C-alpha atoms as an extended CHARMM CRD file, in Angstrom:
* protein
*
       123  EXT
         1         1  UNK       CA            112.2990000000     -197.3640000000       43.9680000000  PROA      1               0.0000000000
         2         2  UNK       CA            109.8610000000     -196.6030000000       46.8300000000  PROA      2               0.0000000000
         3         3  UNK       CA            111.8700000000     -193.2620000000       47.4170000000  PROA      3               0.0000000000
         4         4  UNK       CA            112.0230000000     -192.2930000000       44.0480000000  PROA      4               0.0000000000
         5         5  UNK       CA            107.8770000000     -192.8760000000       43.6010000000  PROA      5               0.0000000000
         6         6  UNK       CA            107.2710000000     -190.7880000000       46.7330000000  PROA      6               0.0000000000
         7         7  UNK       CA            109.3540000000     -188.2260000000       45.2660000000  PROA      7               0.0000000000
         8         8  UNK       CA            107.6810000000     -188.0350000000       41.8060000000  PROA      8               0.0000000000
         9         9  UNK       CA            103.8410000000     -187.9020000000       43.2660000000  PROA      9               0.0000000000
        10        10  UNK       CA            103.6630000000     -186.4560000000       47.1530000000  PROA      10              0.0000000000
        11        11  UNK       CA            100.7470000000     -186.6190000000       48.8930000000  PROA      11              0.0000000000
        12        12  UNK       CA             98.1960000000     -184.2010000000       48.7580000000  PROA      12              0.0000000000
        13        13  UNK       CA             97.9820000000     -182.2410000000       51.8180000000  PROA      13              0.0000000000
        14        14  UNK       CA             94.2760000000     -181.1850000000       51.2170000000  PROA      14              0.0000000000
        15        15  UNK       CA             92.1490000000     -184.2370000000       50.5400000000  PROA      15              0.0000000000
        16        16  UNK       CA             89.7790000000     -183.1750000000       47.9410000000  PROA      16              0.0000000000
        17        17  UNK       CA             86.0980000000     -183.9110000000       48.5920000000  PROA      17              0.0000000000
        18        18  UNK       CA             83.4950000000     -185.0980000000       46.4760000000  PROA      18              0.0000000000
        19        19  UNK       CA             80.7510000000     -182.8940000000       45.4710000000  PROA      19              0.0000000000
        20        20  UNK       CA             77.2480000000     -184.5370000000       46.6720000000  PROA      20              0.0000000000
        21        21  UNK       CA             75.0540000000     -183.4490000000       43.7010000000  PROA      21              0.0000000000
        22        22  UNK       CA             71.9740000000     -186.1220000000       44.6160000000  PROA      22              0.0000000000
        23        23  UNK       CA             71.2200000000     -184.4730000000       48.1430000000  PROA      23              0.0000000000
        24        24  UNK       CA             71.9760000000     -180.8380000000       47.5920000000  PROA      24              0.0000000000
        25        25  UNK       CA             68.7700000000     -178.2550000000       48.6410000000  PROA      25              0.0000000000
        26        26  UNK       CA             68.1900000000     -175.9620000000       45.9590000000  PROA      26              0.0000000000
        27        27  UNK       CA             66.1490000000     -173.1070000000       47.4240000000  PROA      27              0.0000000000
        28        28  UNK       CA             63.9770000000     -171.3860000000       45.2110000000  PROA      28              0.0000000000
        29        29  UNK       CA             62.8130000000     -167.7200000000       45.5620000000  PROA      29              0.0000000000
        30        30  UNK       CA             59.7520000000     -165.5620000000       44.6940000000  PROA      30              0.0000000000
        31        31  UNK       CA             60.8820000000     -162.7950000000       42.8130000000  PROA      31              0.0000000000
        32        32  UNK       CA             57.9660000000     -160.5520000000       44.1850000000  PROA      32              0.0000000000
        33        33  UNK       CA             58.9500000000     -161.4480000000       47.8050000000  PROA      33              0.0000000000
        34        34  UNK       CA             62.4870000000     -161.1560000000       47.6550000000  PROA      34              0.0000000000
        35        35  UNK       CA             62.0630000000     -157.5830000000       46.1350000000  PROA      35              0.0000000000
        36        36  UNK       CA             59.5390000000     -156.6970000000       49.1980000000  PROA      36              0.0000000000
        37        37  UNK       CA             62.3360000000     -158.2320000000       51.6110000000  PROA      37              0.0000000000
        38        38  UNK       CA             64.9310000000     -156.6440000000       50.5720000000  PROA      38              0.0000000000
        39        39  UNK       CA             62.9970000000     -152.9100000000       49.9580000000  PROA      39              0.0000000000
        40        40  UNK       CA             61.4810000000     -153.3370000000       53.5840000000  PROA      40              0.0000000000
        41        41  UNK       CA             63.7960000000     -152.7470000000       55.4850000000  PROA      41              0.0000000000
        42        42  UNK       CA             63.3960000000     -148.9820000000       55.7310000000  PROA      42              0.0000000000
        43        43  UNK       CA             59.3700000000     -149.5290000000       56.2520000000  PROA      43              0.0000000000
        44        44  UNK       CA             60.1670000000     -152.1370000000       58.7680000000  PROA      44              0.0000000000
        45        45  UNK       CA             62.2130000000     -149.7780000000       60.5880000000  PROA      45              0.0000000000
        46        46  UNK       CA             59.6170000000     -147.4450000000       60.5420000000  PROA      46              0.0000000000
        47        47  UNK       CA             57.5660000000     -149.2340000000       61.9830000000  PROA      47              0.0000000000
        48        48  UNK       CA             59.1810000000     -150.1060000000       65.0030000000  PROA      48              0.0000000000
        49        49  UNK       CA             59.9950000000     -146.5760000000       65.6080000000  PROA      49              0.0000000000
        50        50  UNK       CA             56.0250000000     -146.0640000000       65.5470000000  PROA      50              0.0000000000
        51        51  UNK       CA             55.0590000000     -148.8590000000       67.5340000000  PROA      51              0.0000000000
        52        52  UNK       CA             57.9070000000     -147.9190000000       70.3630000000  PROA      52              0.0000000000
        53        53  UNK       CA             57.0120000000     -144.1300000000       70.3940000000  PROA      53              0.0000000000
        54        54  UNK       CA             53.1780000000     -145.4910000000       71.1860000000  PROA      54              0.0000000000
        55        55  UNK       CA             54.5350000000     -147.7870000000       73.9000000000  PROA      55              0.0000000000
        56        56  UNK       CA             56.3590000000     -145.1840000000       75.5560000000  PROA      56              0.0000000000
        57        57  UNK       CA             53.2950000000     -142.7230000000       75.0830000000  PROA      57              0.0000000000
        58        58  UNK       CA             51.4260000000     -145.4020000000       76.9200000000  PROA      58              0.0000000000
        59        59  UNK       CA             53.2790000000     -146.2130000000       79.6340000000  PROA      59              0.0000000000
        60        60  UNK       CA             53.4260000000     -141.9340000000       79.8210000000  PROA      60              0.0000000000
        61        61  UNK       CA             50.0210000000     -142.3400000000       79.9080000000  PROA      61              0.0000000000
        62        62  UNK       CA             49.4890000000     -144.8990000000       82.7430000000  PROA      62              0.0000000000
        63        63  UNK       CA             52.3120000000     -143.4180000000       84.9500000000  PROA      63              0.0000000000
        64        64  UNK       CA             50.7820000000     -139.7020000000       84.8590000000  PROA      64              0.0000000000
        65        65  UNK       CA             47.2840000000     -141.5330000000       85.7350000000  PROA      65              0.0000000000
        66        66  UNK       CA             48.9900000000     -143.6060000000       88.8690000000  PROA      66              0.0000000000
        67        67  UNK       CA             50.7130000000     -140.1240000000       89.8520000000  PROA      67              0.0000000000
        68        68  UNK       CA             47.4410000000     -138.4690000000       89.6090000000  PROA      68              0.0000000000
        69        69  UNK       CA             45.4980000000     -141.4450000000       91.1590000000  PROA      69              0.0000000000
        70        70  UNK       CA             48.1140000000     -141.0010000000       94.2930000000  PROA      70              0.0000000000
        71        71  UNK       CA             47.6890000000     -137.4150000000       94.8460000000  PROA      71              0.0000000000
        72        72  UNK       CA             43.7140000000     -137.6730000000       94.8790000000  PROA      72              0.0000000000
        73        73  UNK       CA             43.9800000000     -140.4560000000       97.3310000000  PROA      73              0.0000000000
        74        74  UNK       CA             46.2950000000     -138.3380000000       99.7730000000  PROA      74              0.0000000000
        75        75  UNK       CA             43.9890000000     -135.7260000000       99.3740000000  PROA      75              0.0000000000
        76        76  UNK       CA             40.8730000000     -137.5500000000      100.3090000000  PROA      76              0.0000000000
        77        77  UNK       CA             42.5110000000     -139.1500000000      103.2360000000  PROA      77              0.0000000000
        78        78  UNK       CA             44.0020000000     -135.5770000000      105.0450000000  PROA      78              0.0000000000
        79        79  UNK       CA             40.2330000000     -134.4600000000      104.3480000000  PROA      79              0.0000000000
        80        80  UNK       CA             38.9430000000     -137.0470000000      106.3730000000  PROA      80              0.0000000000
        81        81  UNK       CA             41.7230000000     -136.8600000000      108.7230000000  PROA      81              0.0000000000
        82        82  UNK       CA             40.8750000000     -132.6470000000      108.8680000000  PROA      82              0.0000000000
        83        83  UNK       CA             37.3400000000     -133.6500000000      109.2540000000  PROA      83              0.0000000000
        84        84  UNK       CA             37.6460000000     -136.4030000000      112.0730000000  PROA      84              0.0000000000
        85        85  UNK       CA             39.7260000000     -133.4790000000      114.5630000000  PROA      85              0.0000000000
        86        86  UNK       CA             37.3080000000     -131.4000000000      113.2370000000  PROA      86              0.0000000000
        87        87  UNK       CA             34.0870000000     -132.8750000000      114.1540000000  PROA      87              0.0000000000
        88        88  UNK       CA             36.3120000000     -134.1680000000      117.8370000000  PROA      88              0.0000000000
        89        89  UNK       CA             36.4610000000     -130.4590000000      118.8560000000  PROA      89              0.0000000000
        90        90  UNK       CA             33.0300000000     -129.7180000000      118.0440000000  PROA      90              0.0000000000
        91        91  UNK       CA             31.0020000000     -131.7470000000      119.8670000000  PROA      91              0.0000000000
        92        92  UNK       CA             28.5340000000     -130.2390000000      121.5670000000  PROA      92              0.0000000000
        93        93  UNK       CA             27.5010000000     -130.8180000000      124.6810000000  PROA      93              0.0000000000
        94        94  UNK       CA             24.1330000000     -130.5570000000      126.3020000000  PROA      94              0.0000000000
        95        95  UNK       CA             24.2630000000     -126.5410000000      126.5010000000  PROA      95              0.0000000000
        96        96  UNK       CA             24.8880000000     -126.2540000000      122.5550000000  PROA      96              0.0000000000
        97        97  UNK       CA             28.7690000000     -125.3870000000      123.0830000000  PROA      97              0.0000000000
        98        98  UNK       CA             31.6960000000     -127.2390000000      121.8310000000  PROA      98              0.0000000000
        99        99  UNK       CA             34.2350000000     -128.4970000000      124.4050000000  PROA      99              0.0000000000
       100       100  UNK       CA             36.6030000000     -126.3300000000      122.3860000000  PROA      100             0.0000000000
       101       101  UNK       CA             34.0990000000     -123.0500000000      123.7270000000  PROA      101             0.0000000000
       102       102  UNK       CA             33.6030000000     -124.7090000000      127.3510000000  PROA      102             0.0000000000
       103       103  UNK       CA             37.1060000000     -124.6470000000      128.2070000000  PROA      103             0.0000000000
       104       104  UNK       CA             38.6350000000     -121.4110000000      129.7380000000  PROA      104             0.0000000000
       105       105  UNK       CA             41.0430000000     -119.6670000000      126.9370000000  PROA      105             0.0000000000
       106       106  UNK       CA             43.5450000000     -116.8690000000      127.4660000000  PROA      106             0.0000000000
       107       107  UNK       CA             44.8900000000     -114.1510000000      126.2250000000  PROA      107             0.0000000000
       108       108  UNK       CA             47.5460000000     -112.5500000000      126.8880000000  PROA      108             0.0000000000
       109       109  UNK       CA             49.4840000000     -109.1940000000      126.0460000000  PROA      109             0.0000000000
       110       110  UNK       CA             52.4100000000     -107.2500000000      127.5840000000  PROA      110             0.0000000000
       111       111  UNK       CA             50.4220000000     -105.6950000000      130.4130000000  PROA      111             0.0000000000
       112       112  UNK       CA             46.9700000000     -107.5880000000      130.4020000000  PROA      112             0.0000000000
       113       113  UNK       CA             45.8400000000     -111.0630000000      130.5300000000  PROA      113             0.0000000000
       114       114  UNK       CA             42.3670000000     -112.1860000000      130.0230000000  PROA      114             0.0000000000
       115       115  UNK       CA             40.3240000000     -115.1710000000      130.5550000000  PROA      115             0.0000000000
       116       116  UNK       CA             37.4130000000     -116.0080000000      128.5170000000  PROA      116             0.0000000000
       117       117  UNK       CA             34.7150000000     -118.4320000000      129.9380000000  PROA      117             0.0000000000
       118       118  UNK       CA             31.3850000000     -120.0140000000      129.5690000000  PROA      118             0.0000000000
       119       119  UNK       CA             29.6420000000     -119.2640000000      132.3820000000  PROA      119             0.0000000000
       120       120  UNK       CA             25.9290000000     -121.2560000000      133.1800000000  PROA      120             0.0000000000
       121       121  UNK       CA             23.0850000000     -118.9130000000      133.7280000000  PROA      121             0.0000000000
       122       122  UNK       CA             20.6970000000     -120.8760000000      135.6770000000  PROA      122             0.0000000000
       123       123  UNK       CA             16.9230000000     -119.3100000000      135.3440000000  PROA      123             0.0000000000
């Protein structure tokens, strides 16, 4: 009889589950929020379009400043540089020439050659 019992009523394969209806959440929605939400999304979007484009703009900003900022610095620093061998050749010396003017220069050209002096005239 135990066959013919499990014959008539097999087991269920899927065990059915009670539904808990004490502890259930119910979640309640504002109508005029859930209308913004779900219109926003295009204005959202938007506005992270906007506030990228300004970020980039910015850091566009700053890096064209830094570049700028650079190039002034290099500049000021081969001026001083120009003006430092510039102020070493003319020193003058107790005559009023520069060492540059004191020291014999020459010249030369296919046939000629010249030499160009200070001389001291002694009164």
């Amino acid at each position: 009889m135990d066959g013919e019992e499990n014959i008539m009523n097999p087991p269920n394969k899927k065990r059915k589950m009670k539904k808990n209806r004490e502890t259930k959440v119910e979640l309640k929605f504002d109508d005029k929020d859930r209308t913004e939400y779900l219109t926003g999304f295009r204005r959202r979007k938007s506005q992270r379009k906007e506030k990228a484009k300004q970020d980039n703009e910015r850091l566009l900003k700053e890096a064209r400043d830094r570049i700028k900022r650079k190039a002034r610095e290099e500049k000021k620093k081969k001026l001083e540089e120009i003006m430092e061998s510039f102020d070493k050749i003319s020193k003058e010396n107790k005559d009023g020439l520069t060492e540059y003017e004191m020291e014999p220069q020459v010249f030369e050209d296919e046939s000629t050659t010249v030499t160009v002096a200070a001389i001291e005239l002694t009164s």
